[in-house]
């Protein structure tokens, strides 16, 4: 509901490992998917969805296990 107006975001990383997270992935991607004749890419470039464990998913990416989640977060914390 909060994404209805599709506010611009600087960065969003959505990570989940459960079937319940699939709705969250789908909602984010649908809300920030480029629309209209110009297909404005600025919305989707900052939104990343990631599931933990290789399985069918709505997420764009996957990480193998929780250790990779920790590694990714550590790497992101070191960047500007």
PDB file of C-alpha atoms in Angstrom:
ATOM      1  CA  UNK A   1       0.000   0.000   0.000  1.00  0.00           C
ATOM      2  CA  UNK A   2       2.829   2.411   0.819  1.00  0.00           C
ATOM      3  CA  UNK A   3       4.396   1.837  -2.587  1.00  0.00           C
ATOM      4  CA  UNK A   4       1.271   2.976  -4.379  1.00  0.00           C
ATOM      5  CA  UNK A   5       2.760   6.379  -5.305  1.00  0.00           C
ATOM      6  CA  UNK A   6       6.078   4.758  -6.290  1.00  0.00           C
ATOM      7  CA  UNK A   7       8.406   7.130  -4.467  1.00  0.00           C
ATOM      8  CA  UNK A   8      11.925   7.344  -5.832  1.00  0.00           C
ATOM      9  CA  UNK A   9      14.501   5.450  -3.787  1.00  0.00           C
ATOM     10  CA  UNK A  10      18.256   5.777  -3.492  1.00  0.00           C
ATOM     11  CA  UNK A  11      18.736   2.086  -2.791  1.00  0.00           C
ATOM     12  CA  UNK A  12      16.611  -0.849  -1.634  1.00  0.00           C
ATOM     13  CA  UNK A  13      17.866  -4.348  -0.908  1.00  0.00           C
ATOM     14  CA  UNK A  14      15.207  -6.881  -0.026  1.00  0.00           C
ATOM     15  CA  UNK A  15      16.527 -10.258   1.161  1.00  0.00           C
ATOM     16  CA  UNK A  16      14.378 -13.181   2.272  1.00  0.00           C
ATOM     17  CA  UNK A  17      14.526 -16.939   2.606  1.00  0.00           C
ATOM     18  CA  UNK A  18      10.902 -17.972   2.980  1.00  0.00           C
ATOM     19  CA  UNK A  19       7.823 -18.420   0.809  1.00  0.00           C
ATOM     20  CA  UNK A  20       6.246 -15.511   2.689  1.00  0.00           C
ATOM     21  CA  UNK A  21       8.930 -13.215   1.260  1.00  0.00           C
ATOM     22  CA  UNK A  22       7.812 -13.893  -2.311  1.00  0.00           C
ATOM     23  CA  UNK A  23       4.932 -11.427  -2.016  1.00  0.00           C
ATOM     24  CA  UNK A  24       7.395  -8.756  -0.880  1.00  0.00           C
ATOM     25  CA  UNK A  25       9.704  -9.432  -3.852  1.00  0.00           C
ATOM     26  CA  UNK A  26       6.835  -9.333  -6.307  1.00  0.00           C
ATOM     27  CA  UNK A  27       5.379  -6.141  -4.851  1.00  0.00           C
ATOM     28  CA  UNK A  28       8.709  -4.309  -4.968  1.00  0.00           C
ATOM     29  CA  UNK A  29       9.465  -5.344  -8.518  1.00  0.00           C
ATOM     30  CA  UNK A  30       5.978  -4.538  -9.760  1.00  0.00           C
ATOM     31  CA  UNK A  31       6.021  -1.170  -8.015  1.00  0.00           C
ATOM     32  CA  UNK A  32       9.390  -0.178  -9.422  1.00  0.00           C
ATOM     33  CA  UNK A  33       9.211  -1.802 -12.866  1.00  0.00           C
ATOM     34  CA  UNK A  34       9.657   0.815 -15.610  1.00  0.00           C
ATOM     35  CA  UNK A  35       6.349   1.967 -17.071  1.00  0.00           C
ATOM     36  CA  UNK A  36       5.138   4.342 -19.730  1.00  0.00           C
ATOM     37  CA  UNK A  37       6.493   5.127 -23.178  1.00  0.00           C
ATOM     38  CA  UNK A  38       9.943   6.158 -21.942  1.00  0.00           C
ATOM     39  CA  UNK A  39      10.367   3.140 -19.653  1.00  0.00           C
ATOM     40  CA  UNK A  40      12.032   5.238 -16.965  1.00  0.00           C
ATOM     41  CA  UNK A  41      14.827   2.969 -15.648  1.00  0.00           C
ATOM     42  CA  UNK A  42      15.697   5.163 -12.664  1.00  0.00           C
ATOM     43  CA  UNK A  43      13.232   3.344 -10.428  1.00  0.00           C
ATOM     44  CA  UNK A  44      14.271  -0.286 -10.943  1.00  0.00           C
ATOM     45  CA  UNK A  45      18.041   0.276 -10.944  1.00  0.00           C
ATOM     46  CA  UNK A  46      18.073   0.963  -7.207  1.00  0.00           C
ATOM     47  CA  UNK A  47      15.836  -1.930  -6.162  1.00  0.00           C
ATOM     48  CA  UNK A  48      17.348  -5.385  -5.615  1.00  0.00           C
ATOM     49  CA  UNK A  49      15.491  -8.489  -4.494  1.00  0.00           C
ATOM     50  CA  UNK A  50      17.390 -11.545  -3.360  1.00  0.00           C
ATOM     51  CA  UNK A  51      16.379 -14.920  -2.009  1.00  0.00           C
ATOM     52  CA  UNK A  52      18.604 -17.113   0.128  1.00  0.00           C
ATOM     53  CA  UNK A  53      18.989 -20.571  -1.370  1.00  0.00           C
ATOM     54  CA  UNK A  54      18.528 -21.611  -4.989  1.00  0.00           C
ATOM     55  CA  UNK A  55      14.814 -22.145  -5.635  1.00  0.00           C
ATOM     56  CA  UNK A  56      12.020 -20.835  -7.850  1.00  0.00           C
ATOM     57  CA  UNK A  57      11.440 -17.234  -6.801  1.00  0.00           C
ATOM     58  CA  UNK A  58      10.137 -13.800  -7.733  1.00  0.00           C
ATOM     59  CA  UNK A  59      13.499 -12.362  -6.620  1.00  0.00           C
ATOM     60  CA  UNK A  60      16.017 -11.118  -9.171  1.00  0.00           C
ATOM     61  CA  UNK A  61      19.040 -12.728  -7.489  1.00  0.00           C
ATOM     62  CA  UNK A  62      19.939 -15.405  -4.990  1.00  0.00           C
ATOM     63  CA  UNK A  63      22.613 -16.036  -2.400  1.00  0.00           C
ATOM     64  CA  UNK A  64      23.580 -19.588  -1.456  1.00  0.00           C
ATOM     65  CA  UNK A  65      23.321 -19.294   2.330  1.00  0.00           C
ATOM     66  CA  UNK A  66      23.187 -16.873   5.290  1.00  0.00           C
ATOM     67  CA  UNK A  67      26.992 -16.559   5.247  1.00  0.00           C
ATOM     68  CA  UNK A  68      26.779 -15.011   1.777  1.00  0.00           C
ATOM     69  CA  UNK A  69      24.171 -12.563   3.105  1.00  0.00           C
ATOM     70  CA  UNK A  70      26.606 -11.477   5.810  1.00  0.00           C
ATOM     71  CA  UNK A  71      29.412 -11.170   3.245  1.00  0.00           C
ATOM     72  CA  UNK A  72      27.234  -9.049   0.956  1.00  0.00           C
ATOM     73  CA  UNK A  73      26.187  -6.736   3.788  1.00  0.00           C
ATOM     74  CA  UNK A  74      29.816  -6.356   4.889  1.00  0.00           C
ATOM     75  CA  UNK A  75      30.823  -5.479   1.343  1.00  0.00           C
ATOM     76  CA  UNK A  76      28.002  -2.942   1.010  1.00  0.00           C
ATOM     77  CA  UNK A  77      28.923  -1.315   4.321  1.00  0.00           C
ATOM     78  CA  UNK A  78      32.403  -0.591   2.919  1.00  0.00           C
ATOM     79  CA  UNK A  79      31.149   1.279  -0.167  1.00  0.00           C
ATOM     80  CA  UNK A  80      30.034   4.871  -0.446  1.00  0.00           C
TER      81      UNK A  80
END
